[in-house]
Tab-separated table of N, CA, C and O in Angstrom:
chain	number	residue	atom	x	y	z
L	8	MET	N	-94.423	-140.396	15.397
L	8	MET	CA	-96.198	-140.285	14.659
L	8	MET	C	-96.536	-140.371	13.550
L	8	MET	O	-95.927	-139.334	13.230
L	9	GLY	N	-97.218	-141.084	13.082
L	9	GLY	CA	-97.548	-139.498	11.133
L	9	GLY	C	-98.652	-140.183	10.705
L	9	GLY	O	-99.203	-141.218	12.076
L	10	ILE	N	-99.462	-139.877	10.054
L	10	ILE	CA	-100.559	-139.615	9.245
L	10	ILE	C	-101.094	-140.052	8.158
L	10	ILE	O	-100.246	-139.588	7.216
L	11	ILE	N	-102.006	-141.518	7.981
L	11	ILE	CA	-102.440	-141.144	6.562
L	11	ILE	C	-103.446	-141.053	6.205
L	11	ILE	O	-104.740	-141.249	6.976
L	12	LYS	N	-103.989	-140.525	4.951
L	12	LYS	CA	-105.610	-140.031	4.782
L	12	LYS	C	-105.460	-140.132	3.527
L	12	LYS	O	-104.580	-140.517	2.374
L	13	VAL	N	-106.974	-141.089	3.591
L	13	VAL	CA	-107.580	-141.385	2.359
L	13	VAL	C	-108.873	-140.708	1.773
L	13	VAL	O	-109.717	-140.585	2.592
L	14	GLU	N	-108.860	-139.413	1.494
L	14	GLU	CA	-109.829	-138.666	1.196
L	14	GLU	C	-110.654	-138.869	-0.227
L	14	GLU	O	-110.200	-139.765	-1.971
L	15	ASN	N	-111.648	-138.586	-0.299
L	15	ASN	CA	-112.977	-137.791	-1.144
L	15	ASN	C	-113.028	-139.974	-1.726
L	15	ASN	O	-112.954	-139.680	-3.044
L	16	ILE	N	-113.245	-140.605	-1.433
L	16	ILE	CA	-113.675	-141.916	-1.321
L	16	ILE	C	-114.767	-141.763	-1.528
L	16	ILE	O	-116.133	-141.489	-1.224
L	17	ARG	N	-115.262	-141.996	-3.680
L	17	ARG	CA	-117.116	-142.124	-3.551
L	17	ARG	C	-117.579	-143.139	-3.493
L	17	ARG	O	-117.048	-144.380	-4.958
L	18	VAL	N	-118.697	-142.912	-3.410
L	18	VAL	CA	-119.623	-144.832	-2.740
L	18	VAL	C	-121.111	-143.812	-3.599
L	18	VAL	O	-121.438	-142.959	-2.977
L	19	PHE	N	-121.757	-145.185	-4.639
L	19	PHE	CA	-122.534	-144.845	-3.987
L	19	PHE	C	-123.624	-145.735	-3.350
L	19	PHE	O	-123.428	-147.324	-3.016
L	20	ALA	N	-124.474	-145.635	-2.279
L	20	ALA	CA	-124.732	-146.234	-1.337
L	20	ALA	C	-126.085	-146.114	-1.050
L	20	ALA	O	-127.049	-145.122	-1.251
L	21	HIS	N	-126.925	-147.087	0.132
L	21	HIS	CA	-128.581	-147.000	0.374
L	21	HIS	C	-128.630	-147.128	1.617
L	21	HIS	O	-129.050	-147.530	2.727
L	22	HIS	N	-128.434	-146.121	2.147
L	22	HIS	CA	-127.899	-145.303	3.577
L	22	HIS	C	-129.548	-144.005	3.760
L	22	HIS	O	-129.791	-143.354	2.977
L	23	GLY	N	-130.494	-143.667	4.420
L	23	GLY	CA	-130.847	-142.668	5.166
L	23	GLY	C	-132.217	-143.447	5.885
L	23	GLY	O	-132.646	-144.932	6.036
L	24	CYS	N	-132.957	-142.860	6.552
L	24	CYS	CA	-134.204	-143.063	7.200
L	24	CYS	C	-135.492	-143.305	6.742
L	24	CYS	O	-136.430	-143.680	7.054
L	25	LEU	N	-135.786	-142.547	5.613
L	25	LEU	CA	-136.613	-142.314	4.751
L	25	LEU	C	-136.249	-143.763	3.902
L	25	LEU	O	-135.920	-144.436	3.464
L	26	ASN	N	-137.833	-144.714	3.484
L	26	ASN	CA	-137.573	-146.035	2.968
L	26	ASN	C	-137.157	-145.121	1.086
L	26	ASN	O	-136.148	-145.808	0.514
L	27	GLU	N	-137.538	-144.062	0.540
L	27	GLU	CA	-136.946	-143.995	-1.463
L	27	GLU	C	-135.101	-143.929	-0.929
L	27	GLU	O	-134.915	-144.095	-2.237
L	28	GLU	N	-134.892	-143.483	-0.005
L	28	GLU	CA	-133.043	-143.222	0.940
L	28	GLU	C	-132.547	-144.782	-0.110
L	28	GLU	O	-132.005	-144.807	-0.382
L	29	THR	N	-133.666	-145.903	0.960
L	29	THR	CA	-132.215	-147.178	0.707
L	29	THR	C	-133.045	-148.009	-0.074
L	29	THR	O	-132.513	-148.871	-0.796
L	30	ILE	N	-134.233	-147.509	-0.612
L	30	ILE	CA	-134.382	-147.868	-2.270
L	30	ILE	C	-133.564	-147.480	-3.588
L	30	ILE	O	-133.141	-148.469	-4.375
L	31	ILE	N	-133.471	-145.905	-3.724
L	31	ILE	CA	-132.891	-145.411	-4.923
L	31	ILE	C	-131.904	-144.883	-4.301
L	31	ILE	O	-130.848	-145.673	-4.959
L	32	GLY	N	-131.061	-144.713	-3.689
L	32	GLY	CA	-129.663	-144.734	-3.413
L	32	GLY	C	-128.840	-143.257	-3.325
L	32	GLY	O	-130.179	-142.538	-3.816
L	33	SER	N	-127.890	-143.064	-3.569
L	33	SER	CA	-127.416	-142.159	-3.462
L	33	SER	C	-125.683	-142.223	-3.300
L	33	SER	O	-125.774	-142.925	-3.407
L	34	ASP	N	-125.398	-140.396	-3.704
L	34	ASP	CA	-124.256	-140.640	-3.960
L	34	ASP	C	-124.232	-139.952	-2.062
L	34	ASP	O	-124.300	-139.300	-1.884
L	35	TYR	N	-122.293	-140.858	-1.939
L	35	TYR	CA	-121.138	-140.668	-0.809
L	35	TYR	C	-119.732	-140.431	-0.704
L	35	TYR	O	-119.502	-140.407	-1.928
L	36	ARG	N	-119.705	-139.746	0.008
L	36	ARG	CA	-118.113	-138.960	0.085
L	36	ARG	C	-117.418	-139.753	1.484
L	36	ARG	O	-118.458	-139.592	2.460
L	37	VAL	N	-116.768	-140.239	1.487
L	37	VAL	CA	-115.889	-140.700	2.678
L	37	VAL	C	-113.895	-140.725	2.870
L	37	VAL	O	-113.313	-140.599	1.844
L	38	ASP	N	-114.048	-139.903	4.127
L	38	ASP	CA	-113.202	-139.375	4.017
L	38	ASP	C	-112.404	-139.880	5.430
L	38	ASP	O	-112.889	-139.920	6.064
L	39	LEU	N	-110.540	-140.333	5.142
L	39	LEU	CA	-109.972	-141.024	6.115
L	39	LEU	C	-108.843	-140.128	7.040
L	39	LEU	O	-108.004	-139.990	6.360
L	40	GLU	N	-108.723	-140.274	8.265
L	40	GLU	CA	-107.260	-140.238	8.952
L	40	GLU	C	-107.015	-141.511	9.537
L	40	GLU	O	-107.662	-141.581	10.585
L	41	VAL	N	-106.113	-141.822	9.458
L	41	VAL	CA	-105.299	-142.611	10.534
L	41	VAL	C	-104.649	-142.330	11.253
L	41	VAL	O	-103.790	-141.673	10.297
L	42	LYS	N	-103.914	-142.321	12.698
L	42	LYS	CA	-102.667	-142.165	13.112
L	42	LYS	C	-102.352	-143.297	12.953
L	42	LYS	O	-102.786	-144.444	13.685
L	43	CYS	N	-100.716	-143.545	12.828
L	43	CYS	CA	-100.198	-144.704	13.102
L	43	CYS	C	-98.311	-144.089	12.964
L	43	CYS	O	-97.859	-143.564	12.855
L	44	ASN	N	-97.865	-145.570	13.546
L	44	ASN	CA	-96.228	-145.068	13.731
L	44	ASN	C	-95.479	-145.603	12.170
L	44	ASN	O	-95.248	-146.814	11.245
L	45	LEU	N	-95.072	-144.347	11.792
L	45	LEU	CA	-94.953	-144.543	10.261
L	45	LEU	C	-92.684	-144.157	9.420
L	45	LEU	O	-92.639	-144.819	9.098
L	46	LYS	N	-92.335	-144.590	11.194
L	46	LYS	CA	-91.057	-144.034	10.844
L	46	LYS	C	-90.555	-145.897	11.212
L	46	LYS	O	-89.589	-145.341	9.928
L	47	THR	N	-91.324	-146.748	11.490
L	47	THR	CA	-90.422	-148.432	10.814
L	47	THR	C	-90.427	-148.666	9.564
L	47	THR	O	-89.810	-148.833	8.853
L	48	SER	N	-91.935	-148.038	8.932
L	48	SER	CA	-92.230	-148.679	7.212
L	48	SER	C	-91.165	-147.312	6.593
L	48	SER	O	-90.442	-147.908	5.271
L	49	ALA	N	-91.084	-146.475	7.168
L	49	ALA	CA	-90.126	-145.128	6.490
L	49	ALA	C	-88.322	-145.655	6.647
L	49	ALA	O	-87.943	-145.669	5.185
L	50	LYS	N	-87.986	-146.444	7.345
L	50	LYS	CA	-86.906	-147.242	6.909
L	50	LYS	C	-86.816	-148.659	6.441
L	50	LYS	O	-86.234	-148.830	5.605
L	51	SER	N	-87.633	-149.162	6.596
L	51	SER	CA	-87.559	-151.085	5.811
L	51	SER	C	-88.669	-150.744	4.691
L	51	SER	O	-87.731	-151.702	3.737
L	52	ASP	N	-89.202	-150.032	4.147
L	52	ASP	CA	-89.554	-149.906	2.693
L	52	ASP	C	-90.818	-150.763	2.522
L	52	ASP	O	-90.626	-151.562	1.165
L	53	LYS	N	-91.283	-151.376	3.973
L	53	LYS	CA	-92.267	-152.769	4.167
L	53	LYS	C	-93.810	-151.874	3.596
L	53	LYS	O	-93.725	-151.636	4.692
L	54	LEU	N	-94.326	-152.907	3.576
L	54	LEU	CA	-95.837	-152.080	3.068
L	54	LEU	C	-96.392	-153.429	4.101
L	54	LEU	O	-97.223	-152.695	5.310
L	55	SER	N	-95.706	-153.963	4.810
L	55	SER	CA	-95.950	-154.983	6.332
L	55	SER	C	-96.274	-154.244	7.845
L	55	SER	O	-96.330	-154.191	8.273
L	56	ASP	N	-95.208	-153.189	7.753
L	56	ASP	CA	-94.646	-151.959	9.415
L	56	ASP	C	-95.524	-150.905	8.917
L	56	ASP	O	-95.409	-150.079	9.298
L	57	THR	N	-96.587	-150.785	7.598
L	57	THR	CA	-97.282	-149.350	7.868
L	57	THR	C	-98.825	-149.966	7.681
L	57	THR	O	-99.552	-151.303	7.522
L	58	VAL	N	-99.993	-148.910	7.194
L	58	VAL	CA	-101.149	-149.668	7.111
L	58	VAL	C	-101.522	-148.897	5.561
L	58	VAL	O	-101.246	-148.130	5.531
L	59	ASP	N	-101.984	-150.314	5.487
L	59	ASP	CA	-102.171	-150.393	3.733
L	59	ASP	C	-103.643	-149.553	2.979
L	59	ASP	O	-104.697	-149.786	3.824
L	60	TYR	N	-103.500	-148.554	2.978
L	60	TYR	CA	-104.618	-147.565	1.996
L	60	TYR	C	-105.257	-148.586	1.579
L	60	TYR	O	-106.463	-148.329	1.090
L	61	VAL	N	-105.233	-149.822	0.292
L	61	VAL	CA	-105.382	-150.645	-0.142
L	61	VAL	C	-107.094	-151.222	1.198
L	61	VAL	O	-107.841	-151.018	0.401
L	62	PHE	N	-106.278	-151.394	2.598
L	62	PHE	CA	-107.046	-151.979	3.505
L	62	PHE	C	-108.556	-150.975	3.411
L	62	PHE	O	-109.408	-151.306	3.904
L	63	LEU	N	-108.049	-149.437	3.672
L	63	LEU	CA	-108.732	-148.912	4.321
L	63	LEU	C	-109.959	-148.067	3.470
L	63	LEU	O	-111.142	-148.039	4.194
L	64	ASN	N	-109.736	-148.515	2.262
L	64	ASN	CA	-110.826	-147.830	0.995
L	64	ASN	C	-110.891	-149.529	1.017
L	64	ASN	O	-112.363	-148.636	0.793
L	65	LYS	N	-110.441	-150.827	1.311
L	65	LYS	CA	-111.897	-151.099	1.084
L	65	LYS	C	-112.653	-151.986	2.266
L	65	LYS	O	-113.786	-152.326	2.030
L	66	VAL	N	-112.404	-151.832	3.106
L	66	VAL	CA	-113.030	-151.596	4.153
L	66	VAL	C	-114.816	-150.668	4.221
L	66	VAL	O	-115.690	-150.785	4.249
L	67	VAL	N	-113.854	-149.517	3.690
L	67	VAL	CA	-115.071	-148.681	3.183
L	67	VAL	C	-115.933	-148.641	2.332
L	67	VAL	O	-117.334	-148.612	2.286
L	68	ILE	N	-115.193	-149.506	1.101
L	68	ILE	CA	-116.139	-149.746	0.364
L	68	ILE	C	-117.355	-151.002	0.977
L	68	ILE	O	-118.700	-150.787	0.514
L	69	GLU	N	-116.910	-151.989	1.584
L	69	GLU	CA	-117.470	-153.198	2.401
L	69	GLU	C	-118.161	-152.617	3.506
L	69	GLU	O	-120.359	-153.088	3.324
L	70	GLU	N	-118.175	-151.720	4.419
L	70	GLU	CA	-119.207	-151.448	5.159
L	70	GLU	C	-119.908	-150.057	4.948
L	70	GLU	O	-121.113	-150.643	5.144
L	71	MET	N	-119.728	-149.577	3.808
L	71	MET	CA	-120.995	-148.761	2.870
L	71	MET	C	-122.169	-149.422	1.731
L	71	MET	O	-123.245	-148.898	1.564
L	72	SER	N	-121.454	-150.345	1.814
L	72	SER	CA	-122.295	-151.429	1.223
L	72	SER	C	-123.897	-152.136	1.871
L	72	SER	O	-124.847	-152.503	1.421
L	73	ILE	N	-123.704	-151.388	3.204
L	73	ILE	CA	-124.633	-152.285	3.975
L	73	ILE	C	-125.351	-151.297	4.513
L	73	ILE	O	-124.754	-150.199	4.938
L	74	PRO	N	-126.655	-151.223	3.713
L	74	PRO	CA	-127.857	-149.934	4.204
L	74	PRO	C	-127.979	-150.097	5.638
L	74	PRO	O	-128.094	-150.892	6.614
L	75	SER	N	-127.551	-148.592	6.536
L	75	SER	CA	-128.253	-148.637	7.356
L	75	SER	C	-128.934	-146.855	7.583
L	75	SER	O	-128.875	-146.204	6.782
L	76	LYS	N	-130.018	-146.695	8.489
L	76	LYS	CA	-130.589	-145.467	8.537
L	76	LYS	C	-129.180	-144.513	9.209
L	76	LYS	O	-129.561	-143.206	8.193
L	77	LEU	N	-128.445	-144.484	10.172
L	77	LEU	CA	-128.123	-143.572	10.344
L	77	LEU	C	-126.354	-143.687	9.320
L	77	LEU	O	-125.920	-144.519	9.609
L	78	LEU	N	-126.102	-142.932	9.694
L	78	LEU	CA	-123.898	-142.310	8.817
L	78	LEU	C	-123.105	-142.267	9.938
L	78	LEU	O	-122.198	-142.867	10.122
L	79	GLU	N	-123.787	-142.166	10.933
L	79	GLU	CA	-122.956	-142.461	11.794
L	79	GLU	C	-122.519	-144.014	12.748
L	79	GLU	O	-121.456	-144.386	12.984
L	80	THR	N	-124.116	-145.090	12.225
L	80	THR	CA	-123.489	-146.328	12.554
L	80	THR	C	-122.451	-147.028	11.906
L	80	THR	O	-121.659	-147.366	11.705
L	81	VAL	N	-122.721	-146.553	10.300
L	81	VAL	CA	-121.983	-146.787	9.189
L	81	VAL	C	-120.293	-146.598	9.476
L	81	VAL	O	-119.351	-147.401	9.317
L	82	ALA	N	-120.281	-145.132	10.341
L	82	ALA	CA	-119.146	-144.710	10.181
L	82	ALA	C	-118.323	-145.185	11.905
L	82	ALA	O	-116.996	-145.918	11.650
L	83	GLN	N	-118.880	-146.038	12.691
L	83	GLN	CA	-118.483	-146.496	13.296
L	83	GLN	C	-117.841	-147.996	12.906
L	83	GLN	O	-117.332	-148.593	13.899
L	84	ARG	N	-119.062	-148.485	11.945
L	84	ARG	CA	-118.654	-150.130	11.802
L	84	ARG	C	-117.111	-149.726	10.967
L	84	ARG	O	-116.044	-150.668	11.694
L	85	ILE	N	-117.109	-148.753	10.184
L	85	ILE	CA	-115.548	-148.583	9.618
L	85	ILE	C	-114.711	-148.698	10.589
L	85	ILE	O	-113.553	-148.752	10.611
L	86	LEU	N	-114.544	-147.490	12.018
L	86	LEU	CA	-113.870	-147.504	12.878
L	86	LEU	C	-113.469	-148.634	13.154
L	86	LEU	O	-112.553	-148.867	13.603
L	87	ASN	N	-114.537	-149.788	13.915
L	87	ASN	CA	-114.678	-151.059	14.337
L	87	ASN	C	-113.775	-151.991	13.490
L	87	ASN	O	-112.298	-152.333	14.037
L	88	ARG	N	-114.037	-152.074	12.523
L	88	ARG	CA	-113.164	-152.944	11.233
L	88	ARG	C	-112.041	-152.522	10.990
L	88	ARG	O	-111.014	-152.833	11.636
L	89	PHE	N	-111.494	-151.141	11.342
L	89	PHE	CA	-110.051	-151.045	11.497
L	89	PHE	C	-109.358	-151.124	12.577
L	89	PHE	O	-108.433	-151.702	12.674
L	90	PHE	N	-110.113	-150.561	13.967
L	90	PHE	CA	-108.982	-151.395	15.087
L	90	PHE	C	-109.118	-152.782	15.238
L	90	PHE	O	-107.961	-153.359	15.597
L	91	ASN	N	-110.103	-153.541	14.880
L	91	ASN	CA	-110.150	-154.869	15.294
L	91	ASN	C	-109.043	-155.647	14.087
L	91	ASN	O	-108.724	-156.340	14.552
L	92	GLU	N	-108.991	-155.168	13.195
L	92	GLU	CA	-108.535	-155.628	11.588
L	92	GLU	C	-106.790	-154.938	11.303
L	92	GLU	O	-106.082	-155.548	10.276
L	93	ASP	N	-106.338	-153.953	12.455
L	93	ASP	CA	-104.921	-153.513	12.207
L	93	ASP	C	-104.687	-152.386	13.310
L	93	ASP	O	-104.927	-152.170	13.814
L	94	LYS	N	-103.750	-153.907	13.845
L	94	LYS	CA	-103.121	-153.075	15.459
L	94	LYS	C	-101.729	-152.028	14.998
L	94	LYS	O	-102.316	-151.723	16.568
L	95	LEU	N	-102.127	-151.571	13.932
L	95	LEU	CA	-100.741	-150.128	13.875
L	95	LEU	C	-101.708	-148.588	14.020
L	95	LEU	O	-100.728	-147.963	14.144
L	96	ILE	N	-102.901	-149.207	14.222
L	96	ILE	CA	-104.132	-147.766	13.908
L	96	ILE	C	-103.581	-147.907	15.259
L	96	ILE	O	-104.160	-148.167	16.390
L	97	SER	N	-103.111	-146.156	15.686
L	97	SER	CA	-103.519	-146.058	17.258
L	97	SER	C	-104.741	-144.819	17.455
L	97	SER	O	-105.133	-144.364	18.571
L	98	LYS	N	-104.605	-144.385	15.948
L	98	LYS	CA	-106.199	-143.159	16.119
L	98	LYS	C	-106.834	-143.014	14.519
L	98	LYS	O	-106.006	-143.332	13.492
L	99	ALA	N	-108.411	-143.383	14.569
L	99	ALA	CA	-108.788	-142.786	13.327
L	99	ALA	C	-109.771	-141.881	13.331
L	99	ALA	O	-110.576	-142.111	14.512
L	100	THR	N	-109.862	-140.964	12.512
L	100	THR	CA	-111.318	-140.544	12.305
L	100	THR	C	-111.750	-140.692	11.116
L	100	THR	O	-111.026	-140.875	9.709
L	101	VAL	N	-112.862	-140.557	10.607
L	101	VAL	CA	-113.577	-140.703	9.796
L	101	VAL	C	-115.299	-140.409	9.447
L	101	VAL	O	-115.910	-139.771	10.116
L	102	SER	N	-115.247	-139.443	8.554
L	102	SER	CA	-116.437	-138.627	8.372
L	102	SER	C	-116.609	-138.946	6.991
L	102	SER	O	-116.595	-139.962	5.598
L	103	VAL	N	-117.927	-138.842	7.122
L	103	VAL	CA	-119.534	-139.496	6.073
L	103	VAL	C	-119.823	-138.710	5.089
L	103	VAL	O	-120.431	-137.793	6.335
L	104	SER	N	-119.995	-138.619	4.241
L	104	SER	CA	-121.047	-137.619	3.746
L	104	SER	C	-122.550	-137.830	2.583
L	104	SER	O	-121.725	-138.536	2.011
L	105	LYS	N	-122.745	-137.425	2.827
L	105	LYS	CA	-123.984	-137.371	2.328
L	105	LYS	C	-124.404	-136.292	0.755
L	105	LYS	O	-124.388	-135.519	1.466
L	106	ILE	N	-124.400	-136.866	-0.293
L	106	ILE	CA	-124.375	-135.366	-1.468
L	106	ILE	C	-125.999	-135.427	-1.869
L	106	ILE	O	-126.373	-136.282	-1.805
L	107	ASN	N	-125.715	-134.149	-1.596
L	107	ASN	CA	-127.797	-134.185	-2.342
L	107	ASN	C	-128.301	-134.690	-0.869
L	107	ASN	O	-129.415	-135.130	-1.858
L	108	PRO	N	-128.485	-134.449	0.333
L	108	PRO	CA	-129.392	-135.177	1.055
L	108	PRO	C	-131.049	-134.180	0.855
L	108	PRO	O	-130.877	-133.264	0.800
L	109	PRO	N	-131.611	-134.661	1.018
L	109	PRO	CA	-133.371	-134.826	0.604
L	109	PRO	C	-133.901	-134.358	2.254
L	109	PRO	O	-134.337	-134.686	2.830
L	110	ILE	N	-133.350	-133.273	2.440
L	110	ILE	CA	-133.509	-132.183	3.364
L	110	ILE	C	-134.285	-130.816	3.369
L	110	ILE	O	-134.382	-130.330	4.269
L	111	GLY	N	-135.369	-130.649	2.175
L	111	GLY	CA	-135.638	-129.507	1.743
L	111	GLY	C	-135.484	-128.200	1.348
L	111	GLY	O	-135.729	-127.629	2.011
L	112	GLY	N	-133.880	-128.567	1.114
L	112	GLY	CA	-133.151	-127.232	0.708
L	112	GLY	C	-131.584	-127.825	0.001
L	112	GLY	O	-131.963	-128.970	-0.103
L	113	ASP	N	-130.879	-126.278	-0.622
L	113	ASP	CA	-129.999	-126.424	-1.449
L	113	ASP	C	-128.737	-126.654	-0.801
L	113	ASP	O	-128.257	-125.401	-0.470
L	114	VAL	N	-128.532	-128.018	-0.345
L	114	VAL	CA	-127.461	-128.259	0.710
L	114	VAL	C	-126.429	-129.484	-0.041
L	114	VAL	O	-126.878	-130.322	-0.966
L	115	GLU	N	-125.275	-128.688	-0.047
L	115	GLU	CA	-123.905	-129.753	-1.345
L	115	GLU	C	-124.553	-130.923	-0.174
L	115	GLU	O	-124.332	-131.865	-0.994
L	116	MET	N	-124.371	-131.218	1.039
L	116	MET	CA	-123.622	-132.154	1.477
L	116	MET	C	-123.801	-132.469	3.027
L	116	MET	O	-123.479	-131.069	3.744
L	117	VAL	N	-124.611	-133.174	3.858
L	117	VAL	CA	-124.385	-133.076	5.912
L	117	VAL	C	-123.419	-134.389	5.736
L	117	VAL	O	-122.924	-135.323	5.088
L	118	THR	N	-122.501	-133.932	6.973
L	118	THR	CA	-120.659	-135.033	7.211
L	118	THR	C	-121.545	-135.519	8.297
L	118	THR	O	-122.192	-134.390	9.745
L	119	ILE	N	-120.465	-136.532	8.974
L	119	ILE	CA	-120.608	-137.171	10.215
L	119	ILE	C	-119.342	-137.451	10.594
L	119	ILE	O	-118.313	-137.634	9.877
L	120	LYS	N	-118.833	-137.397	11.650
L	120	LYS	CA	-117.313	-137.328	11.887
L	120	LYS	C	-116.879	-137.776	12.960
L	120	LYS	O	-117.711	-137.022	14.064
L	121	LEU	N	-116.826	-138.839	13.328
L	121	LEU	CA	-116.164	-139.536	14.351
L	121	LEU	C	-114.702	-139.807	14.884
L	121	LEU	O	-114.366	-140.231	13.461
L	122	THR	N	-114.401	-139.725	15.735
L	122	THR	CA	-112.712	-140.115	15.698
L	122	THR	C	-112.712	-141.058	17.187
L	122	THR	O	-113.484	-140.811	18.346
L	123	GLU	N	-111.614	-141.747	17.153
L	123	GLU	CA	-111.641	-143.079	18.168
L	123	GLU	C	-109.759	-143.156	18.281
L	123	GLU	O	-109.351	-142.840	17.175
L	124	LYS	N	-110.011	-143.729	19.270
L	124	LYS	CA	-108.730	-143.752	19.740
L	124	LYS	C	-108.421	-145.427	20.816
L	124	LYS	O	-109.190	-145.860	21.364
L	125	ARG	N	-107.458	-145.650	20.052
L	125	ARG	CA	-107.132	-146.653	20.602
L	125	ARG	C	-106.863	-147.270	21.863
L	125	ARG	O	-107.522	-148.307	22.749
L	126	LYS	N	-106.417	-146.521	22.480
L	126	LYS	CA	-106.275	-146.582	24.152
L	126	LYS	C	-107.964	-146.459	25.035
L	126	LYS	O	-107.692	-147.479	25.890
L	127	ASN	N	-108.726	-145.739	24.507
L	127	ASN	CA	-109.567	-145.519	24.643
L	127	ASN	C	-110.997	-146.583	23.905
L	127	ASN	O	-112.478	-145.957	24.482
L	128	TRP	N	-110.108	-147.098	22.892
L	128	TRP	CA	-111.274	-147.620	22.188
L	128	TRP	C	-111.374	-149.178	22.605
L	128	TRP	O	-111.194	-149.970	23.356
L	129	VAL	N	-112.986	-149.548	23.174
L	129	VAL	CA	-113.520	-150.872	23.656
L	129	VAL	C	-114.715	-151.430	22.010
L	129	VAL	O	-115.822	-150.714	21.607
L	130	TYR	N	-114.405	-152.697	21.971
L	130	TYR	CA	-115.226	-153.236	21.071
L	130	TYR	C	-116.906	-153.133	21.346
L	130	TYR	O	-117.016	-154.149	22.235
L	131	ILE	N	-117.634	-152.633	20.341
L	131	ILE	CA	-119.096	-153.079	20.883
L	131	ILE	C	-120.270	-153.952	19.606
L	131	ILE	O	-119.520	-153.509	18.790
L	132	GLY	N	-119.926	-155.179	19.856
L	132	GLY	CA	-120.025	-155.886	18.649
L	132	GLY	C	-121.881	-155.636	17.904
L	132	GLY	O	-122.907	-156.099	19.059
C-alpha cells in the first residue's frame, strides 16, 4: 500500500451560503491523499498501474467549478468521482479550505475534511 498526495491545489470558485459569495467568488485550497497499491507501478514503471495525479487534479478543478452552498458537498462530489472513476483507489481524504472566509473575524481559512474507504463506500448519486 502507498499514499499519493496532491497538496495546495489553488482554485478560485463560487461556493457559499451567502449570495455575495456565489457572485463574487473567493480563493480555495484543496489537499488530497489517496491510498492505493504502488508496488505494481514501482516495478512496471507504467502510469496505467498507478493513480494519475493529473486525473486527481482534473477532478478537483471540475468539481470546484460547480457552485455549492457547503464545502462538504464539494468534497463529497470529489470523493464520489475518485471512487467511480479510478478502481485503484482504496481510501481517499479530501480537505477543502476557504481562504479568508467572511465570518466576521481575522481567520486565515476554514477547512472541512472527508475520508472514505472503498470497502465501506456506497455511491449516492
